[in-house]
Amino acid sequence: MAEHPHAALVRKGYEAFQRGDMDTLRGLISGDAAHHVPGEHPLSGDFKGQDSIIDMYRRLNEETNGTMRVELRNVLVDGRGHAVTLHRFTAERGGKQLDENGGLIFRIVGDKITDIDECIEDIERSNAFWS
């Protein structure tokens, strides 16, 4: 059985993110997409538009000196434009380490990602890591 197109789209995005392939990511998200990052730290908030989202991804890599890794564990779809992922996120920054479970909730219209809501295991731990 073939993978649902929304699951394949999201999986492709995770693979591009892991490789640092921002051109592929740019092609997967709509021009007016938004990525919502929880917490209260310099890399949290609402990132609106391709340029803002791609710049945030670049900053994540920069802040962790390339140590950031995301291991995709599962993709769930509803067939109505939503996909949910579960992943493991690890990174090192300024002598600190982060190893936690997280997930993303995607809204997909046509063949483009239009909205990403990020959920994390421990907001306070994330705040401490990124602050």
mmCIF file of N, CA and C in Angstrom:
data_model
loop_
_atom_site.group_PDB
_atom_site.id
_atom_site.type_symbol
_atom_site.label_atom_id
_atom_site.label_comp_id
_atom_site.label_asym_id
_atom_site.label_seq_id
_atom_site.Cartn_x
_atom_site.Cartn_y
_atom_site.Cartn_z
ATOM 1 N N MET A 1 0.831 -1.169 0.000
ATOM 2 C CA MET A 1 0.000 0.000 0.000
ATOM 3 C C MET A 1 0.885 1.246 0.000
ATOM 4 N N ALA A 2 0.564 2.184 -0.876
ATOM 5 C CA ALA A 2 1.347 3.411 -0.993
ATOM 6 C C ALA A 2 1.085 4.337 0.193
ATOM 7 N N GLU A 3 2.112 5.078 0.556
ATOM 8 C CA GLU A 3 1.983 6.057 1.635
ATOM 9 C C GLU A 3 1.074 7.204 1.191
ATOM 10 N N HIS A 4 0.266 7.713 2.107
ATOM 11 C CA HIS A 4 -0.616 8.847 1.807
ATOM 12 C C HIS A 4 0.241 10.035 1.359
ATOM 13 N N PRO A 5 -0.202 10.810 0.368
ATOM 14 C CA PRO A 5 0.594 11.945 -0.123
ATOM 15 C C PRO A 5 0.969 12.956 0.957
ATOM 16 N N HIS A 6 0.099 13.178 1.936
ATOM 17 C CA HIS A 6 0.433 14.127 3.003
ATOM 18 C C HIS A 6 1.553 13.582 3.886
ATOM 19 N N ALA A 7 1.526 12.283 4.157
ATOM 20 C CA ALA A 7 2.609 11.668 4.930
ATOM 21 C C ALA A 7 3.920 11.745 4.159
ATOM 22 N N ALA A 8 3.867 11.487 2.861
ATOM 23 C CA ALA A 8 5.074 11.551 2.035
ATOM 24 C C ALA A 8 5.632 12.979 1.994
ATOM 25 N N LEU A 9 4.751 13.975 1.904
ATOM 26 C CA LEU A 9 5.169 15.376 1.900
ATOM 27 C C LEU A 9 5.890 15.737 3.196
ATOM 28 N N VAL A 10 5.306 15.354 4.315
ATOM 29 C CA VAL A 10 5.891 15.655 5.624
ATOM 30 C C VAL A 10 7.220 14.919 5.796
ATOM 31 N N ARG A 11 7.262 13.669 5.395
ATOM 32 C CA ARG A 11 8.503 12.884 5.502
ATOM 33 C C ARG A 11 9.614 13.544 4.670
ATOM 34 N N LYS A 12 9.252 14.007 3.478
ATOM 35 C CA LYS A 12 10.220 14.697 2.619
ATOM 36 C C LYS A 12 10.741 15.954 3.312
ATOM 37 N N GLY A 13 9.854 16.665 4.011
ATOM 38 C CA GLY A 13 10.265 17.854 4.744
ATOM 39 C C GLY A 13 11.239 17.541 5.864
ATOM 40 N N TYR A 14 10.963 16.489 6.621
ATOM 41 C CA TYR A 14 11.875 16.081 7.691
ATOM 42 C C TYR A 14 13.245 15.718 7.119
ATOM 43 N N GLU A 15 13.247 14.988 6.018
ATOM 44 C CA GLU A 15 14.521 14.585 5.406
ATOM 45 C C GLU A 15 15.310 15.802 4.936
ATOM 46 N N ALA A 16 14.621 16.759 4.316
ATOM 47 C CA ALA A 16 15.294 17.982 3.861
ATOM 48 C C ALA A 16 15.823 18.786 5.052
ATOM 49 N N PHE A 17 15.025 18.892 6.118
ATOM 50 C CA PHE A 17 15.448 19.615 7.317
ATOM 51 C C PHE A 17 16.718 18.990 7.890
ATOM 52 N N GLN A 18 16.741 17.672 7.978
ATOM 53 C CA GLN A 18 17.892 16.972 8.547
ATOM 54 C C GLN A 18 19.157 17.205 7.706
ATOM 55 N N ARG A 19 18.981 17.317 6.391
ATOM 56 C CA ARG A 19 20.130 17.557 5.500
ATOM 57 C C ARG A 19 20.520 19.031 5.438
ATOM 58 N N GLY A 20 19.652 19.903 5.972
ATOM 59 C CA GLY A 20 19.904 21.335 5.864
ATOM 60 C C GLY A 20 19.569 21.867 4.476
ATOM 61 N N ASP A 21 18.689 21.182 3.760
ATOM 62 C CA ASP A 21 18.314 21.530 2.391
ATOM 63 C C ASP A 21 17.149 22.524 2.410
ATOM 64 N N MET A 22 17.488 23.788 2.571
ATOM 65 C CA MET A 22 16.472 24.829 2.698
ATOM 66 C C MET A 22 15.736 25.084 1.385
ATOM 67 N N ASP A 23 16.364 24.829 0.247
ATOM 68 C CA ASP A 23 15.683 25.013 -1.035
ATOM 69 C C ASP A 23 14.519 24.040 -1.171
ATOM 70 N N THR A 24 14.740 22.777 -0.788
ATOM 71 C CA THR A 24 13.651 21.799 -0.832
ATOM 72 C C THR A 24 12.561 22.186 0.146
ATOM 73 N N LEU A 25 12.921 22.593 1.357
ATOM 74 C CA LEU A 25 11.921 23.011 2.339
ATOM 75 C C LEU A 25 11.097 24.185 1.816
ATOM 76 N N ARG A 26 11.748 25.139 1.199
ATOM 77 C CA ARG A 26 11.054 26.295 0.648
ATOM 78 C C ARG A 26 10.001 25.855 -0.374
ATOM 79 N N GLY A 27 10.312 24.813 -1.145
ATOM 80 C CA GLY A 27 9.378 24.316 -2.136
ATOM 81 C C GLY A 27 8.202 23.542 -1.559
ATOM 82 N N LEU A 28 8.307 23.133 -0.297
ATOM 83 C CA LEU A 28 7.249 22.339 0.339
ATOM 84 C C LEU A 28 6.242 23.189 1.098
ATOM 85 N N ILE A 29 6.624 24.426 1.425
ATOM 86 C CA ILE A 29 5.735 25.272 2.224
ATOM 87 C C ILE A 29 5.197 26.427 1.377
ATOM 88 N N SER A 30 3.988 26.846 1.679
ATOM 89 C CA SER A 30 3.386 27.957 0.941
ATOM 90 C C SER A 30 4.095 29.257 1.304
ATOM 91 N N GLY A 31 3.970 30.228 0.439
ATOM 92 C CA GLY A 31 4.623 31.513 0.668
ATOM 93 C C GLY A 31 4.172 32.206 1.935
ATOM 94 N N ASP A 32 2.923 31.968 2.334
ATOM 95 C CA ASP A 32 2.386 32.618 3.536
ATOM 96 C C ASP A 32 2.247 31.652 4.715
ATOM 97 N N ALA A 33 2.992 30.573 4.693
ATOM 98 C CA ALA A 33 2.942 29.583 5.777
ATOM 99 C C ALA A 33 3.370 30.207 7.105
ATOM 100 N N ALA A 34 3.003 29.524 8.187
ATOM 101 C CA ALA A 34 3.420 29.950 9.527
ATOM 102 C C ALA A 34 3.897 28.739 10.310
ATOM 103 N N HIS A 35 4.925 28.939 11.118
ATOM 104 C CA HIS A 35 5.437 27.911 12.032
ATOM 105 C C HIS A 35 5.378 28.513 13.425
ATOM 106 N N HIS A 36 4.649 27.850 14.324
ATOM 107 C CA HIS A 36 4.436 28.335 15.685
ATOM 108 C C HIS A 36 5.301 27.512 16.646
ATOM 109 N N VAL A 37 6.226 28.179 17.325
ATOM 110 C CA VAL A 37 7.165 27.522 18.238
ATOM 111 C C VAL A 37 6.804 27.911 19.672
ATOM 112 N N PRO A 38 6.541 26.915 20.542
ATOM 113 C CA PRO A 38 6.159 27.226 21.920
ATOM 114 C C PRO A 38 7.341 27.700 22.758
ATOM 115 N N GLY A 39 7.022 28.324 23.869
ATOM 116 C CA GLY A 39 8.047 28.717 24.820
ATOM 117 C C GLY A 39 8.229 30.217 24.895
ATOM 118 N N GLU A 40 9.206 30.586 25.721
ATOM 119 C CA GLU A 40 9.573 31.984 25.921
ATOM 120 C C GLU A 40 11.088 32.089 25.862
ATOM 121 N N HIS A 41 11.592 32.083 24.652
ATOM 122 C CA HIS A 41 13.030 32.186 24.410
ATOM 123 C C HIS A 41 13.230 32.831 23.041
ATOM 124 N N PRO A 42 14.452 33.175 22.674
ATOM 125 C CA PRO A 42 14.683 33.910 21.423
ATOM 126 C C PRO A 42 14.219 33.198 20.148
ATOM 127 N N LEU A 43 14.073 31.885 20.173
ATOM 128 C CA LEU A 43 13.650 31.163 18.975
ATOM 129 C C LEU A 43 12.216 30.656 19.071
ATOM 130 N N SER A 44 11.434 31.206 19.987
ATOM 131 C CA SER A 44 10.018 30.838 20.080
ATOM 132 C C SER A 44 9.189 31.940 19.428
ATOM 133 N N GLY A 45 7.938 31.632 19.182
ATOM 134 C CA GLY A 45 7.037 32.624 18.609
ATOM 135 C C GLY A 45 6.422 32.138 17.318
ATOM 136 N N ASP A 46 5.820 33.070 16.600
ATOM 137 C CA ASP A 46 5.163 32.780 15.334
ATOM 138 C C ASP A 46 6.035 33.284 14.198
ATOM 139 N N PHE A 47 6.448 32.374 13.360
ATOM 140 C CA PHE A 47 7.281 32.708 12.201
ATOM 141 C C PHE A 47 6.386 32.632 10.971
ATOM 142 N N LYS A 48 6.161 33.776 10.335
ATOM 143 C CA LYS A 48 5.187 33.865 9.247
ATOM 144 C C LYS A 48 5.885 34.165 7.928
ATOM 145 N N GLY A 49 5.596 33.341 6.938
ATOM 146 C CA GLY A 49 6.188 33.489 5.604
ATOM 147 C C GLY A 49 7.399 32.593 5.443
ATOM 148 N N GLN A 50 7.644 32.195 4.211
ATOM 149 C CA GLN A 50 8.772 31.295 3.915
ATOM 150 C C GLN A 50 10.096 31.826 4.436
ATOM 151 N N ASP A 51 10.378 33.093 4.178
ATOM 152 C CA ASP A 51 11.682 33.641 4.573
ATOM 153 C C ASP A 51 11.875 33.588 6.077
ATOM 154 N N SER A 52 10.851 33.937 6.825
ATOM 155 C CA SER A 52 10.934 33.924 8.288
ATOM 156 C C SER A 52 11.136 32.499 8.815
ATOM 157 N N ILE A 53 10.405 31.554 8.246
ATOM 158 C CA ILE A 53 10.527 30.150 8.676
ATOM 159 C C ILE A 53 11.912 29.609 8.343
ATOM 160 N N ILE A 54 12.357 29.810 7.126
ATOM 161 C CA ILE A 54 13.668 29.304 6.707
ATOM 162 C C ILE A 54 14.771 29.948 7.544
ATOM 163 N N ASP A 55 14.642 31.231 7.856
ATOM 164 C CA ASP A 55 15.644 31.896 8.696
ATOM 165 C C ASP A 55 15.657 31.295 10.097
ATOM 166 N N MET A 56 14.477 30.964 10.647
ATOM 167 C CA MET A 56 14.422 30.331 11.967
ATOM 168 C C MET A 56 15.124 28.975 11.931
ATOM 169 N N TYR A 57 14.904 28.185 10.884
ATOM 170 C CA TYR A 57 15.579 26.887 10.758
ATOM 171 C C TYR A 57 17.098 27.073 10.685
ATOM 172 N N ARG A 58 17.533 28.094 9.940
ATOM 173 C CA ARG A 58 18.965 28.392 9.840
ATOM 174 C C ARG A 58 19.528 28.738 11.216
ATOM 175 N N ARG A 59 18.769 29.538 11.973
ATOM 176 C CA ARG A 59 19.220 29.939 13.309
ATOM 177 C C ARG A 59 19.301 28.745 14.249
ATOM 178 N N LEU A 60 18.362 27.802 14.149
ATOM 179 C CA LEU A 60 18.424 26.593 14.981
ATOM 180 C C LEU A 60 19.744 25.858 14.744
ATOM 181 N N ASN A 61 20.097 25.703 13.487
ATOM 182 C CA ASN A 61 21.338 25.008 13.143
ATOM 183 C C ASN A 61 22.550 25.796 13.623
ATOM 184 N N GLU A 62 22.500 27.099 13.422
ATOM 185 C CA GLU A 62 23.604 27.969 13.835
ATOM 186 C C GLU A 62 23.805 27.936 15.352
ATOM 187 N N GLU A 63 22.728 28.061 16.099
ATOM 188 C CA GLU A 63 22.789 28.091 17.563
ATOM 189 C C GLU A 63 23.309 26.782 18.157
ATOM 190 N N THR A 64 23.119 25.682 17.439
ATOM 191 C CA THR A 64 23.566 24.371 17.942
ATOM 192 C C THR A 64 24.849 23.904 17.268
ATOM 193 N N ASN A 65 25.483 24.786 16.504
ATOM 194 C CA ASN A 65 26.712 24.445 15.782
ATOM 195 C C ASN A 65 26.577 23.137 15.000
ATOM 196 N N GLY A 66 25.402 22.956 14.404
ATOM 197 C CA GLY A 66 25.169 21.774 13.567
ATOM 198 C C GLY A 66 24.931 20.484 14.317
ATOM 199 N N THR A 67 24.765 20.538 15.650
ATOM 200 C CA THR A 67 24.571 19.301 16.428
ATOM 201 C C THR A 67 23.117 18.852 16.476
ATOM 202 N N MET A 68 22.197 19.697 16.031
ATOM 203 C CA MET A 68 20.775 19.395 16.105
ATOM 204 C C MET A 68 20.431 18.205 15.211
ATOM 205 N N ARG A 69 19.672 17.270 15.765
ATOM 206 C CA ARG A 69 19.197 16.095 15.023
ATOM 207 C C ARG A 69 17.724 15.890 15.334
ATOM 208 N N VAL A 70 16.972 15.507 14.317
ATOM 209 C CA VAL A 70 15.558 15.190 14.487
ATOM 210 C C VAL A 70 15.326 13.810 13.894
ATOM 211 N N GLU A 71 14.917 12.895 14.744
ATOM 212 C CA GLU A 71 14.645 11.517 14.325
ATOM 213 C C GLU A 71 13.127 11.328 14.237
ATOM 214 N N LEU A 72 12.629 11.270 13.011
ATOM 215 C CA LEU A 72 11.195 11.089 12.798
ATOM 216 C C LEU A 72 10.801 9.679 13.216
ATOM 217 N N ARG A 73 9.794 9.594 14.067
ATOM 218 C CA ARG A 73 9.338 8.290 14.566
ATOM 219 C C ARG A 73 8.019 7.852 13.959
ATOM 220 N N ASN A 74 7.125 8.814 13.673
ATOM 221 C CA ASN A 74 5.824 8.438 13.150
ATOM 222 C C ASN A 74 5.167 9.625 12.465
ATOM 223 N N VAL A 75 4.385 9.320 11.429
ATOM 224 C CA VAL A 75 3.567 10.321 10.744
ATOM 225 C C VAL A 75 2.147 9.782 10.706
ATOM 226 N N LEU A 76 1.212 10.597 11.186
ATOM 227 C CA LEU A 76 -0.203 10.241 11.175
ATOM 228 C C LEU A 76 -0.947 11.258 10.311
ATOM 229 N N VAL A 77 -1.900 10.791 9.505
ATOM 230 C CA VAL A 77 -2.680 11.698 8.656
ATOM 231 C C VAL A 77 -4.170 11.439 8.849
ATOM 232 N N ASP A 78 -4.964 12.445 8.507
ATOM 233 C CA ASP A 78 -6.420 12.277 8.585
ATOM 234 C C ASP A 78 -7.084 12.277 7.212
ATOM 235 N N GLY A 79 -6.319 12.500 6.153
ATOM 236 C CA GLY A 79 -6.880 12.521 4.817
ATOM 237 C C GLY A 79 -7.671 13.779 4.508
ATOM 238 N N ARG A 80 -7.674 14.742 5.426
ATOM 239 C CA ARG A 80 -8.416 15.994 5.252
ATOM 240 C C ARG A 80 -7.511 17.215 5.379
ATOM 241 N N GLY A 81 -6.208 17.020 5.196
ATOM 242 C CA GLY A 81 -5.297 18.157 5.223
ATOM 243 C C GLY A 81 -4.514 18.332 6.503
ATOM 244 N N HIS A 82 -4.549 17.326 7.379
ATOM 245 C CA HIS A 82 -3.768 17.398 8.614
ATOM 246 C C HIS A 82 -2.800 16.222 8.685
ATOM 247 N N ALA A 83 -1.629 16.491 9.211
ATOM 248 C CA ALA A 83 -0.653 15.440 9.511
ATOM 249 C C ALA A 83 -0.051 15.762 10.872
ATOM 250 N N VAL A 84 0.216 14.733 11.634
ATOM 251 C CA VAL A 84 0.822 14.867 12.957
ATOM 252 C C VAL A 84 2.059 13.980 12.979
ATOM 253 N N THR A 85 3.155 14.529 13.477
ATOM 254 C CA THR A 85 4.376 13.737 13.575
ATOM 255 C C THR A 85 4.803 13.614 15.032
ATOM 256 N N LEU A 86 5.529 12.558 15.294
ATOM 257 C CA LEU A 86 6.217 12.365 16.565
ATOM 258 C C LEU A 86 7.686 12.176 16.233
ATOM 259 N N HIS A 87 8.546 12.862 16.982
ATOM 260 C CA HIS A 87 9.973 12.771 16.708
ATOM 261 C C HIS A 87 10.789 12.917 17.991
ATOM 262 N N ARG A 88 12.055 12.595 17.875
ATOM 263 C CA ARG A 88 13.024 12.814 18.951
ATOM 264 C C ARG A 88 13.958 13.916 18.479
ATOM 265 N N PHE A 89 14.163 14.912 19.339
ATOM 266 C CA PHE A 89 15.003 16.059 19.027
ATOM 267 C C PHE A 89 16.197 16.054 19.970
ATOM 268 N N THR A 90 17.397 16.132 19.419
ATOM 269 C CA THR A 90 18.604 16.242 20.240
ATOM 270 C C THR A 90 19.458 17.393 19.711
ATOM 271 N N ALA A 91 20.141 18.064 20.637
ATOM 272 C CA ALA A 91 21.035 19.158 20.257
ATOM 273 C C ALA A 91 21.928 19.511 21.440
ATOM 274 N N GLU A 92 23.032 20.189 21.126
ATOM 275 C CA GLU A 92 23.940 20.733 22.134
ATOM 276 C C GLU A 92 24.095 22.214 21.853
ATOM 277 N N ARG A 93 24.183 22.971 22.943
ATOM 278 C CA ARG A 93 24.317 24.424 22.796
ATOM 279 C C ARG A 93 24.915 24.999 24.072
ATOM 280 N N GLY A 94 26.017 25.683 23.945
ATOM 281 C CA GLY A 94 26.612 26.374 25.089
ATOM 282 C C GLY A 94 26.849 25.468 26.290
ATOM 283 N N GLY A 95 27.300 24.242 26.064
ATOM 284 C CA GLY A 95 27.559 23.311 27.156
ATOM 285 C C GLY A 95 26.310 22.607 27.676
ATOM 286 N N LYS A 96 25.155 22.891 27.103
ATOM 287 C CA LYS A 96 23.902 22.252 27.514
ATOM 288 C C LYS A 96 23.491 21.240 26.451
ATOM 289 N N GLN A 97 22.757 20.228 26.892
ATOM 290 C CA GLN A 97 22.234 19.217 25.969
ATOM 291 C C GLN A 97 20.724 19.137 26.109
ATOM 292 N N LEU A 98 20.062 18.886 24.985
ATOM 293 C CA LEU A 98 18.617 18.699 24.974
ATOM 294 C C LEU A 98 18.328 17.390 24.254
ATOM 295 N N ASP A 99 17.521 16.561 24.865
ATOM 296 C CA ASP A 99 17.101 15.282 24.291
ATOM 297 C C ASP A 99 15.656 15.094 24.718
ATOM 298 N N GLU A 100 14.739 15.340 23.786
ATOM 299 C CA GLU A 100 13.334 15.255 24.151
ATOM 300 C C GLU A 100 12.465 14.819 22.982
ATOM 301 N N ASN A 101 11.283 14.363 23.317
ATOM 302 C CA ASN A 101 10.278 14.013 22.324
ATOM 303 C C ASN A 101 9.487 15.252 21.964
ATOM 304 N N GLY A 102 9.042 15.286 20.745
ATOM 305 C CA GLY A 102 8.236 16.400 20.288
ATOM 306 C C GLY A 102 7.355 15.962 19.143
ATOM 307 N N GLY A 103 6.621 16.905 18.631
ATOM 308 C CA GLY A 103 5.758 16.620 17.504
ATOM 309 C C GLY A 103 5.368 17.894 16.795
ATOM 310 N N LEU A 104 4.926 17.720 15.577
ATOM 311 C CA LEU A 104 4.452 18.831 14.770
ATOM 312 C C LEU A 104 3.065 18.498 14.251
ATOM 313 N N ILE A 105 2.232 19.513 14.191
ATOM 314 C CA ILE A 105 0.901 19.381 13.604
ATOM 315 C C ILE A 105 0.914 20.243 12.345
ATOM 316 N N PHE A 106 0.710 19.596 11.205
ATOM 317 C CA PHE A 106 0.765 20.267 9.914
ATOM 318 C C PHE A 106 -0.637 20.471 9.357
ATOM 319 N N ARG A 107 -0.839 21.611 8.716
ATOM 320 C CA ARG A 107 -2.022 21.857 7.901
ATOM 321 C C ARG A 107 -1.514 21.904 6.468
ATOM 322 N N ILE A 108 -2.135 21.107 5.600
ATOM 323 C CA ILE A 108 -1.689 20.990 4.219
ATOM 324 C C ILE A 108 -2.859 21.355 3.300
ATOM 325 N N VAL A 109 -2.595 22.247 2.363
ATOM 326 C CA VAL A 109 -3.591 22.623 1.363
ATOM 327 C C VAL A 109 -2.982 22.325 0.003
ATOM 328 N N GLY A 110 -3.660 21.484 -0.773
ATOM 329 C CA GLY A 110 -3.104 21.045 -2.044
ATOM 330 C C GLY A 110 -1.860 20.223 -1.771
ATOM 331 N N ASP A 111 -0.739 20.672 -2.288
ATOM 332 C CA ASP A 111 0.512 19.962 -2.048
ATOM 333 C C ASP A 111 1.522 20.826 -1.294
ATOM 334 N N LYS A 112 1.010 21.795 -0.509
ATOM 335 C CA LYS A 112 1.883 22.695 0.254
ATOM 336 C C LYS A 112 1.511 22.694 1.732
ATOM 337 N N ILE A 113 2.521 22.807 2.566
ATOM 338 C CA ILE A 113 2.320 22.973 4.005
ATOM 339 C C ILE A 113 2.003 24.445 4.251
ATOM 340 N N THR A 114 0.875 24.698 4.938
ATOM 341 C CA THR A 114 0.467 26.084 5.181
ATOM 342 C C THR A 114 0.623 26.507 6.634
ATOM 343 N N ASP A 115 0.707 25.544 7.538
ATOM 344 C CA ASP A 115 0.790 25.876 8.958
ATOM 345 C C ASP A 115 1.446 24.721 9.706
ATOM 346 N N ILE A 116 2.325 25.067 10.641
ATOM 347 C CA ILE A 116 2.996 24.073 11.481
ATOM 348 C C ILE A 116 2.891 24.532 12.927
ATOM 349 N N ASP A 117 2.284 23.707 13.750
ATOM 350 C CA ASP A 117 2.239 23.946 15.189
ATOM 351 C C ASP A 117 3.178 22.951 15.852
ATOM 352 N N GLU A 118 4.107 23.453 16.638
ATOM 353 C CA GLU A 118 5.098 22.607 17.295
ATOM 354 C C GLU A 118 4.669 22.316 18.725
ATOM 355 N N CYS A 119 4.798 21.062 19.123
ATOM 356 C CA CYS A 119 4.519 20.651 20.502
ATOM 357 C C CYS A 119 5.770 19.974 21.046
ATOM 358 N N ILE A 120 6.096 20.297 22.304
ATOM 359 C CA ILE A 120 7.303 19.734 22.905
ATOM 360 C C ILE A 120 6.971 19.100 24.246
ATOM 361 N N GLU A 121 7.875 18.273 24.691
ATOM 362 C CA GLU A 121 7.675 17.494 25.904
ATOM 363 C C GLU A 121 7.734 18.342 27.173
ATOM 364 N N ASP A 122 8.665 19.292 27.231
ATOM 365 C CA ASP A 122 8.883 20.058 28.450
ATOM 366 C C ASP A 122 9.257 21.495 28.080
ATOM 367 N N ILE A 123 8.295 22.387 28.145
ATOM 368 C CA ILE A 123 8.519 23.770 27.724
ATOM 369 C C ILE A 123 9.595 24.448 28.575
ATOM 370 N N GLU A 124 9.593 24.211 29.870
ATOM 371 C CA GLU A 124 10.594 24.859 30.733
ATOM 372 C C GLU A 124 12.012 24.378 30.393
ATOM 373 N N ARG A 125 12.169 23.100 30.115
ATOM 374 C CA ARG A 125 13.497 22.575 29.728
ATOM 375 C C ARG A 125 13.937 23.192 28.423
ATOM 376 N N SER A 126 12.998 23.333 27.482
ATOM 377 C CA SER A 126 13.314 23.959 26.195
ATOM 378 C C SER A 126 13.695 25.429 26.388
ATOM 379 N N ASN A 127 12.946 26.153 27.209
ATOM 380 C CA ASN A 127 13.277 27.546 27.502
ATOM 381 C C ASN A 127 14.691 27.669 28.051
ATOM 382 N N ALA A 128 15.049 26.790 28.976
ATOM 383 C CA ALA A 128 16.386 26.834 29.587
ATOM 384 C C ALA A 128 17.463 26.537 28.550
ATOM 385 N N PHE A 129 17.203 25.621 27.656
ATOM 386 C CA PHE A 129 18.186 25.252 26.641
ATOM 387 C C PHE A 129 18.413 26.406 25.656
ATOM 388 N N TRP A 130 17.349 27.009 25.159
ATOM 389 C CA TRP A 130 17.465 28.025 24.114
ATOM 390 C C TRP A 130 17.741 29.421 24.652
ATOM 391 N N SER A 131 17.610 29.655 25.949
ATOM 392 C CA SER A 131 17.839 30.996 26.513
ATOM 393 C C SER A 131 19.296 31.218 26.843
#
